[in-house]
PDB file of C-alpha atoms and ligand atoms in Angstrom:
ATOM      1  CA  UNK E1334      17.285  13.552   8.770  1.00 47.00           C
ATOM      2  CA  UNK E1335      15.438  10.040   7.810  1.00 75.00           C
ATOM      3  CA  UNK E1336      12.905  10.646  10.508  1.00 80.00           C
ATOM      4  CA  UNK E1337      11.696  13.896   8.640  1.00 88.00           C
ATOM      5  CA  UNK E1338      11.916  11.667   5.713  1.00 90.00           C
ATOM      6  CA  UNK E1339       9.973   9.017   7.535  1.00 94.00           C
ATOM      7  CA  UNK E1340       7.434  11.666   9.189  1.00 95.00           C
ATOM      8  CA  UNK E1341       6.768  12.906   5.628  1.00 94.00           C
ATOM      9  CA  UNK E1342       6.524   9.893   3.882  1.00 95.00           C
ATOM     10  CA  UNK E1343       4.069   8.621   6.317  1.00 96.00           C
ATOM     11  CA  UNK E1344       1.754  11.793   6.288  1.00 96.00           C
ATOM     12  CA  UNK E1345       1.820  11.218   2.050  1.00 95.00           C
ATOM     13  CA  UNK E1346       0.779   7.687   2.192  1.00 96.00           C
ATOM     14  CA  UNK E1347      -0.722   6.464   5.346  1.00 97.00           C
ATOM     15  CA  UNK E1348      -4.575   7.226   4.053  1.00 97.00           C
ATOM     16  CA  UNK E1349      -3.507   5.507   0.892  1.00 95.00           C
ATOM     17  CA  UNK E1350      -2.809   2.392   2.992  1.00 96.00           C
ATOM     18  CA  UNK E1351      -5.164   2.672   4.973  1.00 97.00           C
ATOM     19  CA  UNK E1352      -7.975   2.730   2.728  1.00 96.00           C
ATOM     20  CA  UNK E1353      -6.220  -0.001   0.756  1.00 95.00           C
ATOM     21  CA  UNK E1354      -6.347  -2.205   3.979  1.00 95.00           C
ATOM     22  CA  UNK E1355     -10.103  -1.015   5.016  1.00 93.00           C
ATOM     23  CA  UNK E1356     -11.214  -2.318   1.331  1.00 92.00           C
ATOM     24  CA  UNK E1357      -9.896  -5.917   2.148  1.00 90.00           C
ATOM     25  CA  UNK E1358     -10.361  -6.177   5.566  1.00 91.00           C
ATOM     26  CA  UNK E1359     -13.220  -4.258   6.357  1.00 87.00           C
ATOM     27  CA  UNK E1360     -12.385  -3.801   9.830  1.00 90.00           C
ATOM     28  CA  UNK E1361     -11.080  -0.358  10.984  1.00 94.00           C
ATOM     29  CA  UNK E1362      -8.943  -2.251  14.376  1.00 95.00           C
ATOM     30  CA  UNK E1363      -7.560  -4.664  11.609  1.00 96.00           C
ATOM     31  CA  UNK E1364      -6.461  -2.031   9.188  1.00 96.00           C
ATOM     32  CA  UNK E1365      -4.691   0.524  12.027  1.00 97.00           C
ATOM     33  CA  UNK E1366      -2.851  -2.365  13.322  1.00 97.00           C
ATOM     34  CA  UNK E1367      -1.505  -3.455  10.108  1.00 97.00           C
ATOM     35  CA  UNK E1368      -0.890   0.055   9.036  1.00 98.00           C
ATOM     36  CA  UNK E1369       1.217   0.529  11.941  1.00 97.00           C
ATOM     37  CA  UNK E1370       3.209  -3.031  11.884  1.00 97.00           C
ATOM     38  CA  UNK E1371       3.712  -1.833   7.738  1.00 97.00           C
ATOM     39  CA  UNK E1372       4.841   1.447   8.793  1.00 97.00           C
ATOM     40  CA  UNK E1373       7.278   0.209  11.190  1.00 96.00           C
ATOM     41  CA  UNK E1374       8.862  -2.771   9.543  1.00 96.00           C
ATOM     42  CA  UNK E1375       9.318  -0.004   6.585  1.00 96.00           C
ATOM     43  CA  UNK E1376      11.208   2.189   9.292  1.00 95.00           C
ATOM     44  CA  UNK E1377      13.600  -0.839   9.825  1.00 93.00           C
ATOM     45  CA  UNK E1378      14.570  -1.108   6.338  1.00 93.00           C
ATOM     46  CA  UNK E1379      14.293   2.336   5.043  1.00 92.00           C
ATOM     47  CA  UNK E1380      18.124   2.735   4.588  1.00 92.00           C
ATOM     48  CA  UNK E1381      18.310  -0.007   2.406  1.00 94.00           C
ATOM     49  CA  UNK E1382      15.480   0.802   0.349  1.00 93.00           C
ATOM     50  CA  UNK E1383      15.543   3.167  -2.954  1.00 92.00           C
ATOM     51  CA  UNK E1384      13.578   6.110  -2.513  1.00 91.00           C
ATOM     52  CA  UNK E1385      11.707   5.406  -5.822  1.00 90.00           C
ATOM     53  CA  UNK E1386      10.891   1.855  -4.222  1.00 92.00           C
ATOM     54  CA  UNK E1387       9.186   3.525  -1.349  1.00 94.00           C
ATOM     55  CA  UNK E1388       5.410   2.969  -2.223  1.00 93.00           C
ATOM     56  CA  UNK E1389       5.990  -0.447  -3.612  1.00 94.00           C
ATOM     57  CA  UNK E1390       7.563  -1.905  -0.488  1.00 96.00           C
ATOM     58  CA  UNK E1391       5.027  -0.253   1.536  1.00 96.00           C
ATOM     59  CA  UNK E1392       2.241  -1.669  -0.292  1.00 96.00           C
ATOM     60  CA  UNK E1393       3.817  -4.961  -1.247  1.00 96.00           C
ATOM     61  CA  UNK E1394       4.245  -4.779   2.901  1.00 96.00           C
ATOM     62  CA  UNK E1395       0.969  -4.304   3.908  1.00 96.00           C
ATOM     63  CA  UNK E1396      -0.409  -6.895   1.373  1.00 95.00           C
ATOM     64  CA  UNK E1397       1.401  -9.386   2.702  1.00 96.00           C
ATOM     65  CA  UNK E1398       0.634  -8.357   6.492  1.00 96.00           C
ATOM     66  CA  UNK E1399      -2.909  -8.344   5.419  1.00 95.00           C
ATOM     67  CA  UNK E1400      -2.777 -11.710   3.999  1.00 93.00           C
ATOM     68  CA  UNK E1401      -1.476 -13.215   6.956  1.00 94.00           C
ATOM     69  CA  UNK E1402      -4.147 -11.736   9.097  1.00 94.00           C
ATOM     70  CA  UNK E1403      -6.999 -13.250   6.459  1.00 90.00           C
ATOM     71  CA  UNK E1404      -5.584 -16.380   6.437  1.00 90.00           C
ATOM     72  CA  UNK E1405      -5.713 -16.365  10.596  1.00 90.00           C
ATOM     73  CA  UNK E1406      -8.729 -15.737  10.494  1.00 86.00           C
ATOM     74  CA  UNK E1407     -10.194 -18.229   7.910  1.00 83.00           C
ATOM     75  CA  UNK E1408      -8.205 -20.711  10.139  1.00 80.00           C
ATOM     76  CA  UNK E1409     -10.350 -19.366  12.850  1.00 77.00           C
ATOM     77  CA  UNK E1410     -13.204 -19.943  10.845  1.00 61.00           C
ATOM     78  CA  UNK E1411     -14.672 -16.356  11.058  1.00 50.00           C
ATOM     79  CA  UNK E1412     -14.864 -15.237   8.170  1.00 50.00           C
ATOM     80  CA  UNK E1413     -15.418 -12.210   6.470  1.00 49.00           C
ATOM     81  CA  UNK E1414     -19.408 -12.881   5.966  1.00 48.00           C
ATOM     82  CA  UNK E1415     -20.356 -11.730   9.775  1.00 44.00           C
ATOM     83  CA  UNK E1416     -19.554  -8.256   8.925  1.00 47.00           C
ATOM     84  CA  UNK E1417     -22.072  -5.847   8.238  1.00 47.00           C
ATOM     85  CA  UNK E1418     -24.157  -6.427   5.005  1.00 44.00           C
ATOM     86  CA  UNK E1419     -25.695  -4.146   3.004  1.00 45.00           C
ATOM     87  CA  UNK E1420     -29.321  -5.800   3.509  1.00 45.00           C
ATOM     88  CA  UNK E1421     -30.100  -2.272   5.439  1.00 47.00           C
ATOM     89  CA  UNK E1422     -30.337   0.129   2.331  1.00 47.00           C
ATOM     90  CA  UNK E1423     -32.275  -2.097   0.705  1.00 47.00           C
ATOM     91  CA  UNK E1424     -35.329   0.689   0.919  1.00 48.00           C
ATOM     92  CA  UNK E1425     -33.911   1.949  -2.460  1.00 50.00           C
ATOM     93  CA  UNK E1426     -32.604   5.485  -0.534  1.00 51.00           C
ATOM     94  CA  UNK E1427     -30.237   6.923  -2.402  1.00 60.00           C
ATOM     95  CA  UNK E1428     -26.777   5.805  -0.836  1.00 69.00           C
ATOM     96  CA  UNK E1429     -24.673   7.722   1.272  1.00 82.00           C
ATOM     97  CA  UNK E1430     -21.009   7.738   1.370  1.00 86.00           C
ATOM     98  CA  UNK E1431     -20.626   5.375   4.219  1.00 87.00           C
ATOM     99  CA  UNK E1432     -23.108   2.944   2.434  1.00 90.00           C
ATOM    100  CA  UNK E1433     -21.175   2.957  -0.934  1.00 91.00           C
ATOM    101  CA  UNK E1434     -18.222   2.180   0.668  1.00 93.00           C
ATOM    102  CA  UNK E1435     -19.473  -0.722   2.175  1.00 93.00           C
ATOM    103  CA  UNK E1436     -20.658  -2.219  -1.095  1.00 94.00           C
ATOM    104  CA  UNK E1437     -17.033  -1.734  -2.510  1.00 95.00           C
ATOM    105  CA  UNK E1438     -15.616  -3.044   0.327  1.00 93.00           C
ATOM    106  CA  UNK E1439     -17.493  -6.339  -0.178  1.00 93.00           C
ATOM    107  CA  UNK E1440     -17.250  -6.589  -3.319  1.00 95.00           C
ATOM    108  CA  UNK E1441     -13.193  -6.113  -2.883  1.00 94.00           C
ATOM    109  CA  UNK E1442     -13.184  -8.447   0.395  1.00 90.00           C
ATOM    110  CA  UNK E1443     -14.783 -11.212  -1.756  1.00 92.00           C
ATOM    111  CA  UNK E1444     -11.832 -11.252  -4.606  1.00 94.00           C
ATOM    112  CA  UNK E1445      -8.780 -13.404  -3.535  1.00 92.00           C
ATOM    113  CA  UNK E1446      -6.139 -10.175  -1.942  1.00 91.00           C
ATOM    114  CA  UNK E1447      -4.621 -10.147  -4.622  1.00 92.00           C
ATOM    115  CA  UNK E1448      -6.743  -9.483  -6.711  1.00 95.00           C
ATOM    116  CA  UNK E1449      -7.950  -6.853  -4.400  1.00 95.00           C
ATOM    117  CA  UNK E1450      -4.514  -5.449  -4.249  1.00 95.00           C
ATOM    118  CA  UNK E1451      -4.473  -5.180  -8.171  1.00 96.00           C
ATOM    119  CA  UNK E1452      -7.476  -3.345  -8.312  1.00 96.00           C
ATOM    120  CA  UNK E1453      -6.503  -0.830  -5.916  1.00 95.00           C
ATOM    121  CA  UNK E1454      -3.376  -0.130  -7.408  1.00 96.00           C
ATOM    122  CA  UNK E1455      -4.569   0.288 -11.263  1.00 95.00           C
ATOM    123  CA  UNK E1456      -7.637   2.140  -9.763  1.00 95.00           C
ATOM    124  CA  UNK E1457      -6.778   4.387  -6.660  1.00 95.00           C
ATOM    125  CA  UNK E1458      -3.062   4.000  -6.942  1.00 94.00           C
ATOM    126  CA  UNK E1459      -3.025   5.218 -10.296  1.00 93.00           C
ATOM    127  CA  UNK E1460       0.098   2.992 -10.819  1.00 95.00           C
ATOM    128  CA  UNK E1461       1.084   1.654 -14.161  1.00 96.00           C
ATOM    129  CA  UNK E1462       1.284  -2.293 -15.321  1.00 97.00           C
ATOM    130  CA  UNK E1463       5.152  -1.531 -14.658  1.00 96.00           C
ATOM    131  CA  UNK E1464       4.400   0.081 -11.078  1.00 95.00           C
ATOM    132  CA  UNK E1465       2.110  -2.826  -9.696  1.00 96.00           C
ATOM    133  CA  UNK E1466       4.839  -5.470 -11.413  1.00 96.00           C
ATOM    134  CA  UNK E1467       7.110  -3.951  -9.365  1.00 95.00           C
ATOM    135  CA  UNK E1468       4.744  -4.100  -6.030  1.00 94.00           C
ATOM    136  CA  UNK E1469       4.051  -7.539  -6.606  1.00 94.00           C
ATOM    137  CA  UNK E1470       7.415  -8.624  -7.967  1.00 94.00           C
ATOM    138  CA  UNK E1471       6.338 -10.246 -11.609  1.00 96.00           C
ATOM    139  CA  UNK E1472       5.898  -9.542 -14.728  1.00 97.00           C
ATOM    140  CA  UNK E1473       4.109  -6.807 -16.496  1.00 96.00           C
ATOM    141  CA  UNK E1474       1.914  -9.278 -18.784  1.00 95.00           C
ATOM    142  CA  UNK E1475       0.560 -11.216 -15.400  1.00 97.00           C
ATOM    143  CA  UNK E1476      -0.121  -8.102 -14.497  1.00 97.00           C
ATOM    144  CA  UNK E1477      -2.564  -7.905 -17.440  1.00 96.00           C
ATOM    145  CA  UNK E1478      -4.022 -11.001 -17.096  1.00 94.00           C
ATOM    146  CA  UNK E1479      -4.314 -11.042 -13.492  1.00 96.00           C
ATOM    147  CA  UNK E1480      -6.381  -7.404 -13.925  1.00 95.00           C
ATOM    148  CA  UNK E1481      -8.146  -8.759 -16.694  1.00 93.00           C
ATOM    149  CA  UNK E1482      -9.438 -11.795 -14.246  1.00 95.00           C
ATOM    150  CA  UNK E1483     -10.076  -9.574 -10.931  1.00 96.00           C
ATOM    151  CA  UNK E1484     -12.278  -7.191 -13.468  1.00 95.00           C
ATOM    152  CA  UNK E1485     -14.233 -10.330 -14.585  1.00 94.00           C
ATOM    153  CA  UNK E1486     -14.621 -11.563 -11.442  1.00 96.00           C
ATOM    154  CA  UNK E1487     -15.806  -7.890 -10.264  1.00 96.00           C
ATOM    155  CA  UNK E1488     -18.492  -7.615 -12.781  1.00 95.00           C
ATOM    156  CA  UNK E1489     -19.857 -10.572 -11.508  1.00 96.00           C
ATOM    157  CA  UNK E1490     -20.512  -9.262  -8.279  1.00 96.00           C
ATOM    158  CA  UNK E1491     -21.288  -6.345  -9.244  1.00 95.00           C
ATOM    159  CA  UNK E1492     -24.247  -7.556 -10.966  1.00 94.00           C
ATOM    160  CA  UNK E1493     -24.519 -10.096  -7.461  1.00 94.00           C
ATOM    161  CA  UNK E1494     -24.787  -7.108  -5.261  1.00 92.00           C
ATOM    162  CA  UNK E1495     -27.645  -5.030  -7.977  1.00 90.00           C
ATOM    163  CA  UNK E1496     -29.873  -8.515  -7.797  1.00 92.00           C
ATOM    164  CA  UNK E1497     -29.545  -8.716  -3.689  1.00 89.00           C
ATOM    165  CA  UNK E1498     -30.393  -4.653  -3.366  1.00 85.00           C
ATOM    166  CA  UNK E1499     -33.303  -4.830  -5.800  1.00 86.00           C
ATOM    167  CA  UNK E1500     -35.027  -8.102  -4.219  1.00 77.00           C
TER     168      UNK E1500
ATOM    169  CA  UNK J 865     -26.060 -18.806 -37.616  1.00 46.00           C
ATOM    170  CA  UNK J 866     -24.484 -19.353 -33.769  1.00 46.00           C
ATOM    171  CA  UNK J 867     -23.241 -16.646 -32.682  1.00 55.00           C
ATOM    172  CA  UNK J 868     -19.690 -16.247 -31.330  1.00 63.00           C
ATOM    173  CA  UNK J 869     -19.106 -14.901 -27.686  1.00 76.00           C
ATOM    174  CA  UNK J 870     -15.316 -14.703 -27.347  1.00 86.00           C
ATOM    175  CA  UNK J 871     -13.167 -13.095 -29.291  1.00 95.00           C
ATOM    176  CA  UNK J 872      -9.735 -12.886 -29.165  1.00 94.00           C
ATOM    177  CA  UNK J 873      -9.509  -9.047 -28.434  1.00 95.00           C
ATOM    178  CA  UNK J 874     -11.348  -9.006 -25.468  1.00 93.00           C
ATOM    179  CA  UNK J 875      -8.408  -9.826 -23.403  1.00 91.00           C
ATOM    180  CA  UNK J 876      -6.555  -6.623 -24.667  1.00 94.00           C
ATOM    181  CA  UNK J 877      -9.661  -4.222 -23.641  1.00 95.00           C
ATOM    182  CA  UNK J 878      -8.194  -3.751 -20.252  1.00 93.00           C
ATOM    183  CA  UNK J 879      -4.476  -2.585 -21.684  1.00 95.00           C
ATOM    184  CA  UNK J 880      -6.352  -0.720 -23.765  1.00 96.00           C
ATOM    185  CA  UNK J 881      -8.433   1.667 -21.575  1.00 93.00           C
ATOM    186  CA  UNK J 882      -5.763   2.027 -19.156  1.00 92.00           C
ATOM    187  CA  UNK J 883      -3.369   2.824 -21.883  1.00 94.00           C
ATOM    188  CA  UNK J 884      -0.610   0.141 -21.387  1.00 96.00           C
ATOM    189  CA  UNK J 885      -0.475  -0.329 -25.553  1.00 96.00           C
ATOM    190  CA  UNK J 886       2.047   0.456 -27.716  1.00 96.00           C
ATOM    191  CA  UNK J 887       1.213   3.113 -30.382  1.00 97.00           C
ATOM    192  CA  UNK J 888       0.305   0.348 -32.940  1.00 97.00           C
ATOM    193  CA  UNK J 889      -1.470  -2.409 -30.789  1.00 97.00           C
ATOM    194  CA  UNK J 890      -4.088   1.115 -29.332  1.00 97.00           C
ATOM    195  CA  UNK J 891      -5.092   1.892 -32.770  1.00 97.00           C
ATOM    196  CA  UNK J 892      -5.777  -2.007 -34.126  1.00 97.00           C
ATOM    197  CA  UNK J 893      -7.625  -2.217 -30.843  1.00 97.00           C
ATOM    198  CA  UNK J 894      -9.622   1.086 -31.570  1.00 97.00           C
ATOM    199  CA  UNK J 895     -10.457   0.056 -34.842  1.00 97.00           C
ATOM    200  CA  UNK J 896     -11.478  -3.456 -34.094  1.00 97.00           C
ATOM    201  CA  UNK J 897     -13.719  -2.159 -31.371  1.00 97.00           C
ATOM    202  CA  UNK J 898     -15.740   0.331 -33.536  1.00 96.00           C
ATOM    203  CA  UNK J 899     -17.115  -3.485 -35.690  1.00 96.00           C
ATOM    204  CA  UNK J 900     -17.413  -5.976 -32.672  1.00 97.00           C
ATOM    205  CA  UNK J 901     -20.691  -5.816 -30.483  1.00 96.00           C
ATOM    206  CA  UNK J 902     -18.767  -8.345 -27.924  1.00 96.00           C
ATOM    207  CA  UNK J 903     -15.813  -5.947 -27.568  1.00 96.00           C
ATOM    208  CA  UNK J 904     -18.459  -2.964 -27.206  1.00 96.00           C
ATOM    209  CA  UNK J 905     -20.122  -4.743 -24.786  1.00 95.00           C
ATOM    210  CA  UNK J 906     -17.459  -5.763 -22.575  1.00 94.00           C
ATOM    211  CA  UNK J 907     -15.760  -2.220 -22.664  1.00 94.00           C
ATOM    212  CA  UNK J 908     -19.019  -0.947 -21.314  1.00 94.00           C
ATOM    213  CA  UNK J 909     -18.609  -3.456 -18.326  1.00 93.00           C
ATOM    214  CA  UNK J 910     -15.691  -2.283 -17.583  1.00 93.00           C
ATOM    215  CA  UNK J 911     -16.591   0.905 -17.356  1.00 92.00           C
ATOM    216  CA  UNK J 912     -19.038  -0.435 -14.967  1.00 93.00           C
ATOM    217  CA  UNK J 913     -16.205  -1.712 -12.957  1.00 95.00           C
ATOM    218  CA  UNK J 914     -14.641   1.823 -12.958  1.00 93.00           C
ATOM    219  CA  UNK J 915     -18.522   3.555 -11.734  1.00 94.00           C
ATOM    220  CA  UNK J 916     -18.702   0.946  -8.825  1.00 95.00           C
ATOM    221  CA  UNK J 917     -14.865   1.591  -7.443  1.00 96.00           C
ATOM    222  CA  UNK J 918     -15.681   5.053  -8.328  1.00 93.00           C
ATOM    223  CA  UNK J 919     -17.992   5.450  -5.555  1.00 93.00           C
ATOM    224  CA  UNK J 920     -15.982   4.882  -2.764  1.00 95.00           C
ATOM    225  CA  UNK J 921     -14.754   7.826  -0.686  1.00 94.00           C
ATOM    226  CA  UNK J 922     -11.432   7.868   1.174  1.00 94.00           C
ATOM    227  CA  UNK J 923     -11.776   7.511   4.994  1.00 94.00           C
ATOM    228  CA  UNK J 924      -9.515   9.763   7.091  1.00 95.00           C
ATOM    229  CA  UNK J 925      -6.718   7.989   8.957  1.00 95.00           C
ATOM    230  CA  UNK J 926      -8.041   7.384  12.539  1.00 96.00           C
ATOM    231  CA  UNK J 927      -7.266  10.662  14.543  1.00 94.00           C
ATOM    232  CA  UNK J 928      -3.918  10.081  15.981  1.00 95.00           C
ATOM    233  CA  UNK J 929      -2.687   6.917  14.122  1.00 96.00           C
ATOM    234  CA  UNK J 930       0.171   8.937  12.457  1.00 96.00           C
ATOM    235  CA  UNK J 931       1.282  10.340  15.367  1.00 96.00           C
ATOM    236  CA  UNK J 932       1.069   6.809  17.461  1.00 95.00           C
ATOM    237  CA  UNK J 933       3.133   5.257  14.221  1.00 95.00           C
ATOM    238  CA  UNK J 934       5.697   7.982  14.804  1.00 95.00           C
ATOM    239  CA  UNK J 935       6.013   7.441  18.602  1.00 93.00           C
ATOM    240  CA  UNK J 936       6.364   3.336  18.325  1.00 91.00           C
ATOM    241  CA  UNK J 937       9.192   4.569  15.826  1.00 89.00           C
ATOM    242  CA  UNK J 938      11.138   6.689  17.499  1.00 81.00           C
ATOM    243  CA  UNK J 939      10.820   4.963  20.595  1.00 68.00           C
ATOM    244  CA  UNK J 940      13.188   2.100  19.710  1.00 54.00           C
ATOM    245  CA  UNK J 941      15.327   4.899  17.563  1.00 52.00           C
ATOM    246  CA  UNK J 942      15.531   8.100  19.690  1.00 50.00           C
ATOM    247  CA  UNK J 943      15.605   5.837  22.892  1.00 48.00           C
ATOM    248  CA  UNK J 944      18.677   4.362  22.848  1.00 47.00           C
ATOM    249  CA  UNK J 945      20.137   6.997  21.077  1.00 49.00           C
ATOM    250  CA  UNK J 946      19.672   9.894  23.800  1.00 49.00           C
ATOM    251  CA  UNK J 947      20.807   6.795  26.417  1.00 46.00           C
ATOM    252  CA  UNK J 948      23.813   6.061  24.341  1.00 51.00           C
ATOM    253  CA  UNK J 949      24.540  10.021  23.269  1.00 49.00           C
ATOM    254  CA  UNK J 950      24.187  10.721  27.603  1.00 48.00           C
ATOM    255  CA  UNK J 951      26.504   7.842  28.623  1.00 51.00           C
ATOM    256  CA  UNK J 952      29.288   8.156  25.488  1.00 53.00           C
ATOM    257  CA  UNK J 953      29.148  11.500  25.773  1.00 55.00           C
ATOM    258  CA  UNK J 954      30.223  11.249  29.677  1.00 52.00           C
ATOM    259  CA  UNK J 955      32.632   8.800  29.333  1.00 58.00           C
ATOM    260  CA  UNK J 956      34.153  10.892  26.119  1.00 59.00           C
ATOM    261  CA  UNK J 957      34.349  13.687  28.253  1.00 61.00           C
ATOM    262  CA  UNK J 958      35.814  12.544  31.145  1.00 57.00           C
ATOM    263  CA  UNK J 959      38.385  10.567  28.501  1.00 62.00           C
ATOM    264  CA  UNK J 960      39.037  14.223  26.952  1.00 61.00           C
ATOM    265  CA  UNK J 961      39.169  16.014  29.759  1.00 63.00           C
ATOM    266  CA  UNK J 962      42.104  13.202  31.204  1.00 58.00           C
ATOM    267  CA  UNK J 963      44.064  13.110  28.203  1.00 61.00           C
ATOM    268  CA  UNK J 964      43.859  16.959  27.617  1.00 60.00           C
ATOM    269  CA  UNK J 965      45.043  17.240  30.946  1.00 58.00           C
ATOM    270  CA  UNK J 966      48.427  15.395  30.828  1.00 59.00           C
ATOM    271  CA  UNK J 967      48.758  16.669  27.086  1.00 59.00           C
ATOM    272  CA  UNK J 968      48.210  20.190  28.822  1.00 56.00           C
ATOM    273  CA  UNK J 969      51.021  19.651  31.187  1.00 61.00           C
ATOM    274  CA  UNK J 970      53.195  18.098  28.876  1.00 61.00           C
ATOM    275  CA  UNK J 971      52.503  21.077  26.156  1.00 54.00           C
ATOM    276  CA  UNK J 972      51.232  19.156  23.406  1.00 50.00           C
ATOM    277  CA  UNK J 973      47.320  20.408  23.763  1.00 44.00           C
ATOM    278  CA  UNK J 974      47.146  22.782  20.797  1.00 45.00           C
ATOM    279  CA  UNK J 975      48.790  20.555  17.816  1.00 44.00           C
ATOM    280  CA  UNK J 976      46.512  17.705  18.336  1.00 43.00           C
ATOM    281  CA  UNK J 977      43.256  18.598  19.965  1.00 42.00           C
ATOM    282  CA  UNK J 978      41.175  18.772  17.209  1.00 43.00           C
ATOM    283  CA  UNK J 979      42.749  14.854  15.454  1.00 40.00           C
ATOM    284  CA  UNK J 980      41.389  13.477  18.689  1.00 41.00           C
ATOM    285  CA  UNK J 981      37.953  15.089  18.785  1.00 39.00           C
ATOM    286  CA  UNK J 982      37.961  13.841  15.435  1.00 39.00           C
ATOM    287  CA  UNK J 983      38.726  10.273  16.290  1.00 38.00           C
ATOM    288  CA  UNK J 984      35.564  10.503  18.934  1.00 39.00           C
ATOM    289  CA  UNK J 985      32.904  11.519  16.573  1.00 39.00           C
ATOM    290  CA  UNK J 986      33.774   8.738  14.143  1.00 39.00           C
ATOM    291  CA  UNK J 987      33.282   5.907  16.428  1.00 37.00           C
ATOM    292  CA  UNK J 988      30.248   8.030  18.274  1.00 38.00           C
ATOM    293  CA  UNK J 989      28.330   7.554  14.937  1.00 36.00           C
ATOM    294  CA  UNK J 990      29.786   3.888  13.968  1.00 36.00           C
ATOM    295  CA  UNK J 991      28.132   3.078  17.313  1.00 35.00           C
ATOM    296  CA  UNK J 992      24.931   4.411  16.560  1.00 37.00           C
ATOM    297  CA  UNK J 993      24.887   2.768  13.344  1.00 37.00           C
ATOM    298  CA  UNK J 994      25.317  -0.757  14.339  1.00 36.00           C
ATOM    299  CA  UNK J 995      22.665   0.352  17.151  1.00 37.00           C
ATOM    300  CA  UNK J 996      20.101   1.489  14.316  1.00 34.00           C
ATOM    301  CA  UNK J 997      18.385  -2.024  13.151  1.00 36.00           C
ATOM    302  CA  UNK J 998      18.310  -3.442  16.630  1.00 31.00           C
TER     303      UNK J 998
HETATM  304 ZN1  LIG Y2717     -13.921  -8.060 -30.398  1.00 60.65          ZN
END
């Protein structure tokens, strides 16, 4: 009975997670291996866990998998920069799909997780202040403000990323 | 005349697109908006923000993630389970089959077969239980 539950719950939300964990990590080996650890650790506790908490414990989960994993490898001093840049559509082609994804996954991998998290959740999550509160465990107000700050900090590459494509 | 660059509503603009004001708070926000260039201009960057995340296109799940999740799963579930569910069940029934027998000869089979069956299943699943989290 909570396998079926399990099976279908994972079918709903694993490309969710996944593409939450591809944004900040920007490594597909990275992101399946958290997405599975997530998955599983969720399996453990599913009987304890409300059905309407599902989604935040799985995302609150993979956040702070993910976190871990970034702060191994800062501590490993490779960081995030020796991934693949966007210096090769710099012909001024019009982007394809794989290409604009790679500009939103820097521009997501260079906000502190998070941040990153927030954004994902407001944006592709569709979740309300009151749904990410609950994912992160505070307040609906630092939810605001935290937004508020990733967004600022956003624009700001944004406008990073349009000076770097047009040079 | 310097001209100001913050003002106090800006920090509301986010609520306010994504709709997380009360009734009240929206409409003083809407209103305020259609006089201040600053607020203008910042709503317009974050509907910048929105265009840029916009862009990016889900990528499918690696072709047989799910299915690997699901097998790392049920291997520590089903497992144990089938192990436990093949060895209970053999001991249960050689423990039925035993007791059955002298109830059998002594006549008492048919009153309280199905209290003891009963009695089985509970601690069958109680077992299973405490197995689960392992
Ligand atoms: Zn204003």
């Amino acid at each position: 009975m909570n396998n079926n539950k399990f099976e279908v719950l994972l079918r709903n939300e694993s490309g969710r997670l996944y593409n939450y964990l591809l944004k900040i990590l920007r490594n597909k080996e990275d992101a399946e291996d958290i997405l599975q650890e997530t998955f599983i650790a969720f399996h453990k506790k599913m009987n304890s866990i409300k059905d309407s908490s599902y989604k935040s414990y799985l995302f609150r989960t993979a956040y702070h998998k993910a976190l871990n994993l970034i702060k191994k490898r800062n501590a490993k001093n490779k960081l995030v920069t020796n991934f693949p840049e966007m210096e090769h559509f710099a012909d001024g082609s019009t982007k394809n799909n794989e290409q604009q994804n790679e500009l939103v996954k820097d521009a997501l991998s260079k906000l502190k997780p998070e941040e990153a998290l927030l954004i994902d959740l407001q944006f592709y999550q569709k979740m309300s202040y009151k749904q990410i509160a609950e994912v992160l465990e505070t307040t609906q107000s630092a939810v605001d403000s935290k937004l508020v700050r990733a967004k600022k900090k956003l624009i700001k590459i944004i406008t990073e990323q349009k000076k770097m494509q047009e040079k | 005349m310097k001209q100001k660059n913050e003002c106090s509503f800006e920090k509301k603009l986010n609520a306010y697109i994504a709709g997380e004001l009360s009734e009240m708070e929206h409409n003083k926000v809407r209103e305020h908006i259609s006089s201040c260039h600053l607020c203008q201009n910042e709503i317009r960057n974050l509907q910048q923000v929105d265009n840029f995340l916009f862009q990016y296109t889900e990528e499918d799940v690696p072709a047989g993630l799910n299915e690997k999740i699901l097998n790392s799963v049920s291997n520590y579930r089903t497992n144990p389970f089938m192990k436990n569910v093949v060895s209970f069940s053999i001991a249960a029934s050689v423990l039925i089959s035993f007791v059955a027998g002298i109830m059998l000869s002594s006549g008492l089979y048919a009153e309280t077969k199905d209290s003891n069956i009963t009695i089985g299943e509970d601690s069958l699943y109680s077992y299973f239980e405490g197995d689960y989290d392992v």
